[in-house]
Coordinates of C-alpha atoms in Angstrom, one line a residue:
Chain C
D1 CA -14.3 -3.9 -15.1
G2 CA -12.7 -5.6 -12.6
G3 CA -11.7 -3.8 -9.4
I4 CA -12.4 -3.6 -5.9
T5 CA -15.0 -2.1 -3.5
Q6 CA -14.7 -0.5 -0.5
S7 CA -17.7 -0.2 1.5
P8 CA -18.6 2.7 3.1
K9 CA -16.7 5.4 2.2
Y10 CA -16.7 7.3 5.8
L11 CA -17.7 5.4 9.0
F12 CA -18.5 6.3 11.6
R13 CA -18.0 4.5 15.1
K14 CA -18.5 5.3 18.6
E15 CA -16.9 4.1 21.7
G16 CA -17.5 0.0 22.3
Q17 CA -18.9 -0.2 19.4
N18 CA -17.9 -2.7 17.0
V19 CA -17.8 -2.2 13.7
T20 CA -17.0 -3.8 9.2
L21 CA -15.5 -3.2 6.6
S22 CA -16.3 -4.2 3.6
C23 CA -13.7 -5.0 0.6
E24 CA -14.9 -7.3 -2.5
Q25 CA -13.2 -7.9 -5.2
N26 CA -14.1 -9.9 -8.7
L27 CA -10.2 -10.1 -10.3
N28 CA -9.9 -13.8 -9.1
H29 CA -7.2 -12.5 -7.2
D30 CA -6.1 -15.2 -4.3
A31 CA -4.0 -12.9 -2.2
M32 CA -6.4 -10.6 -0.7
Y33 CA -4.8 -8.0 2.8
W34 CA -5.8 -4.8 4.9
Y35 CA -3.6 -1.9 5.2
R36 CA -4.3 1.0 7.3
Q37 CA -2.8 4.8 7.1
D38 CA -3.0 7.6 9.7
P39 CA -2.4 11.1 8.4
G40 CA 1.2 11.6 6.8
Q41 CA 1.8 8.5 7.4
G42 CA 3.2 5.3 5.2
L43 CA 1.0 1.8 5.3
R44 CA 1.2 -0.9 7.6
L45 CA -0.6 -4.4 7.8
I46 CA -3.5 -5.5 9.7
Y47 CA -4.6 -8.9 8.2
Y48 CA -3.7 -10.8 4.8
S49 CA -5.1 -13.8 3.1
Q50 CA -3.5 -15.7 1.4
I51 CA -6.0 -18.3 0.5
V52 CA -9.8 -18.9 1.6
N53 CA -10.3 -19.5 5.3
D54 CA -6.9 -19.0 5.7
F55 CA -5.6 -15.9 7.2
Q56 CA -2.7 -14.5 9.4
K57 CA -1.7 -11.5 11.6
G58 CA 0.5 -8.4 9.9
D59 CA 2.2 -5.7 12.2
I60 CA -0.4 -4.4 14.1
A61 CA -3.8 -7.0 14.4
E62 CA -4.7 -6.2 17.8
G63 CA -8.0 -5.3 17.9
Y64 CA -8.7 -6.1 14.4
S65 CA -10.3 -9.1 13.2
V66 CA -10.5 -11.0 9.4
S67 CA -12.5 -13.3 7.6
R68 CA -12.2 -14.6 4.7
E69 CA -14.6 -16.9 4.1
K70 CA -15.8 -16.8 0.0
K71 CA -12.4 -16.0 -2.8
E72 CA -13.8 -12.4 -3.0
S73 CA -14.9 -11.1 0.6
F74 CA -12.4 -10.6 3.2
P75 CA -14.4 -8.2 6.1
L76 CA -12.1 -6.0 8.1
T77 CA -14.2 -5.9 11.6
V78 CA -12.9 -3.0 14.1
T79 CA -13.3 -3.7 17.5
S80 CA -13.9 -2.3 20.2
A81 CA -10.7 -3.3 22.1
Q82 CA -8.5 -1.0 19.4
K83 CA -7.8 2.1 21.7
N84 CA -7.2 4.4 18.8
P85 CA -9.9 3.3 15.4
T86 CA -9.5 6.8 13.6
A87 CA -7.7 5.6 10.5
F88 CA -7.8 5.6 6.8
Y89 CA -8.3 1.4 6.1
L90 CA -7.4 0.4 2.3
C91 CA -8.4 -3.5 1.2
A92 CA -5.3 -5.0 -1.8
S93 CA -5.2 -8.3 -3.5
S94 CA -3.5 -9.7 -5.7
I95 CA -2.8 -12.0 -7.8
S96 CA -1.1 -14.3 -5.9
A97 CA 0.9 -13.5 -2.6
G98 CA 4.2 -12.7 -3.3
G99 CA 6.0 -11.4 -6.8
Y100 CA 2.7 -9.3 -7.8
G101 CA 1.2 -5.4 -7.7
Y102 CA -1.1 -4.9 -5.6
T103 CA -5.2 -3.3 -6.7
F104 CA -6.1 -1.2 -4.0
G105 CA -9.8 0.0 -3.1
S106 CA -11.1 3.3 -2.7
G107 CA -10.9 3.2 1.2
T108 CA -13.2 3.5 3.9
R109 CA -12.5 6.3 6.8
L110 CA -13.3 5.6 10.0
T111 CA -13.6 7.9 12.9
V112 CA -15.2 7.9 16.2
V113 CA -17.1 10.1 17.5
Chain S
S1 CA 7.8 -2.7 10.8
Q2 CA 9.1 -0.1 8.3
Q3 CA 11.1 -1.7 5.4
G4 CA 11.3 1.7 3.1
E5 CA 12.2 5.4 3.4
E6 CA 12.0 7.2 1.3
D7 CA 14.0 10.6 0.9
P8 CA 12.8 13.4 0.7
Q9 CA 9.7 13.4 2.5
A10 CA 8.0 16.4 0.6
L11 CA 9.8 18.1 -3.1
S12 CA 7.7 20.7 -5.4
I13 CA 8.6 20.9 -8.4
Q14 CA 8.4 23.2 -11.4
E15 CA 6.1 21.7 -14.4
G16 CA 8.4 20.5 -17.0
E17 CA 11.0 19.6 -14.4
N18 CA 12.2 15.6 -13.7
A19 CA 11.2 14.5 -9.9
T20 CA 13.4 12.3 -8.3
M21 CA 12.4 10.2 -5.1
N22 CA 14.4 7.8 -3.8
C23 CA 14.2 4.6 -1.4
S24 CA 16.2 2.4 1.0
Y25 CA 15.5 -0.2 2.5
K26 CA 17.1 -3.1 5.4
T27 CA 16.7 -6.9 4.1
S28 CA 16.9 -8.7 0.9
I29 CA 14.0 -8.3 -1.9
N30 CA 12.5 -10.4 -3.9
N31 CA 11.3 -7.4 -5.5
L32 CA 10.3 -3.4 -5.0
Q33 CA 7.0 -1.3 -5.7
W34 CA 6.2 2.0 -6.4
Y35 CA 3.1 3.4 -5.9
R36 CA 1.2 6.5 -6.6
Q37 CA -1.7 7.8 -4.1
N38 CA -3.5 11.0 -4.0
S39 CA -5.1 12.3 -1.7
G40 CA -7.9 10.9 -0.2
R41 CA -7.7 7.5 -2.4
G42 CA -6.3 4.0 -2.8
L43 CA -2.8 3.6 -4.3
V44 CA -1.8 3.1 -7.0
H45 CA 0.6 0.6 -8.5
L46 CA 3.3 2.3 -10.5
I47 CA 6.3 -0.7 -11.8
L48 CA 7.4 -3.1 -9.8
I49 CA 11.4 -4.1 -10.8
R50 CA 12.8 -6.9 -9.3
S51 CA 15.9 -8.1 -7.7
N52 CA 18.2 -9.1 -10.3
E53 CA 17.4 -6.0 -12.5
R54 CA 18.8 -2.8 -12.5
E55 CA 16.8 0.0 -14.3
K56 CA 13.0 -0.4 -16.0
H57 CA 10.3 1.7 -17.6
S58 CA 7.1 3.4 -18.3
G59 CA 6.3 6.3 -20.1
R60 CA 7.8 9.0 -18.8
L61 CA 9.1 6.5 -15.1
R62 CA 12.5 5.5 -14.8
V63 CA 13.5 3.4 -11.6
T64 CA 16.2 1.9 -10.9
L65 CA 17.5 -0.7 -8.4
D66 CA 20.8 -1.4 -6.3
T67 CA 20.5 -4.5 -4.5
S68 CA 23.9 -3.8 -2.9
K69 CA 22.9 -0.4 -1.4
K70 CA 20.0 -1.8 -0.7
S71 CA 18.6 1.1 -2.3
S72 CA 16.3 2.4 -5.5
S73 CA 14.6 6.2 -7.2
L74 CA 12.1 6.9 -9.2
L75 CA 12.7 9.4 -11.5
I76 CA 9.6 11.2 -13.1
T77 CA 9.9 13.1 -16.6
A78 CA 8.8 16.1 -17.7
S79 CA 6.6 16.5 -14.5
R80 CA 2.3 17.7 -15.2
A81 CA 0.6 19.4 -11.9
A82 CA -1.3 16.1 -12.2
D83 CA 1.6 14.0 -11.2
T84 CA 1.1 15.7 -8.2
A85 CA 0.3 12.9 -5.7
S86 CA 1.9 11.0 -2.4
Y87 CA 4.9 7.9 -3.5
F88 CA 5.5 5.1 -2.2
C89 CA 8.3 2.3 -2.2
A90 CA 7.0 -1.1 -0.5
T91 CA 9.9 -4.1 -1.1
D92 CA 8.8 -7.6 -0.5
R93 CA 10.8 -9.3 1.3
F94 CA 12.9 -12.7 -0.1
Q95 CA 12.4 -14.6 3.0
G96 CA 9.1 -14.6 5.4
A97 CA 5.5 -14.8 4.2
Q98 CA 4.7 -13.1 0.9
K99 CA 3.4 -9.3 1.9
L100 CA 4.2 -6.1 1.4
V101 CA 6.1 -3.9 3.7
F102 CA 5.7 0.3 2.9
G103 CA 7.8 3.2 3.1
Q104 CA 6.8 6.2 4.6
G105 CA 5.9 8.0 1.1
T106 CA 7.2 11.2 -1.1
R107 CA 4.6 14.0 -1.4
L108 CA 4.9 15.9 -4.5
T109 CA 4.0 19.0 -5.6
I110 CA 4.0 20.2 -9.3
N111 CA 3.5 23.7 -9.8
P112 CA 1.7 25.1 -12.5

């Protein structure tokens, strides 16, 4: 079955540590997205990629980095520069940028310890 | 930046009743989408309505779009306990980068 896989489901980060969240899709979608969700809030866009080897900053990109070396994969690194990283992170993909619904992964809950 | 604003923030109704949620937005759009999120899970796409459409149906869901008022509504008929979730509207802007901007969501509780 096609879909998006996010791993791990839960992640704990120590202060000053970089961590990488995985997002893999087998839907043959061109566009991929990373959103952050805080408790009781909507989603805020971190980064998005419309095509392989290209990506753009979203509304809250500071302290995050991404890569898009393969169509299937769009990993997100939360760096030590992100001062408040505790949140629920959601990856999504769509057929192409604009005009289509998104397919979401099941999310990664990141907690700073 | 939040484009969509859902109203109400929370809604509690009895099973079998209809649930209506509203969404307002600020800029011109290509389309507006509704998503459902069960607690601690990813979002599920429900329906997409394009800017030249006024109404769309999918099963027990009915979505309307009024571009003159920059607003949309989601109606769930004959609600069930399994409809308990948060519902988000998202807008695909007419100009600028092609990416969805989500509202804060409506928390819907269906009481048995």
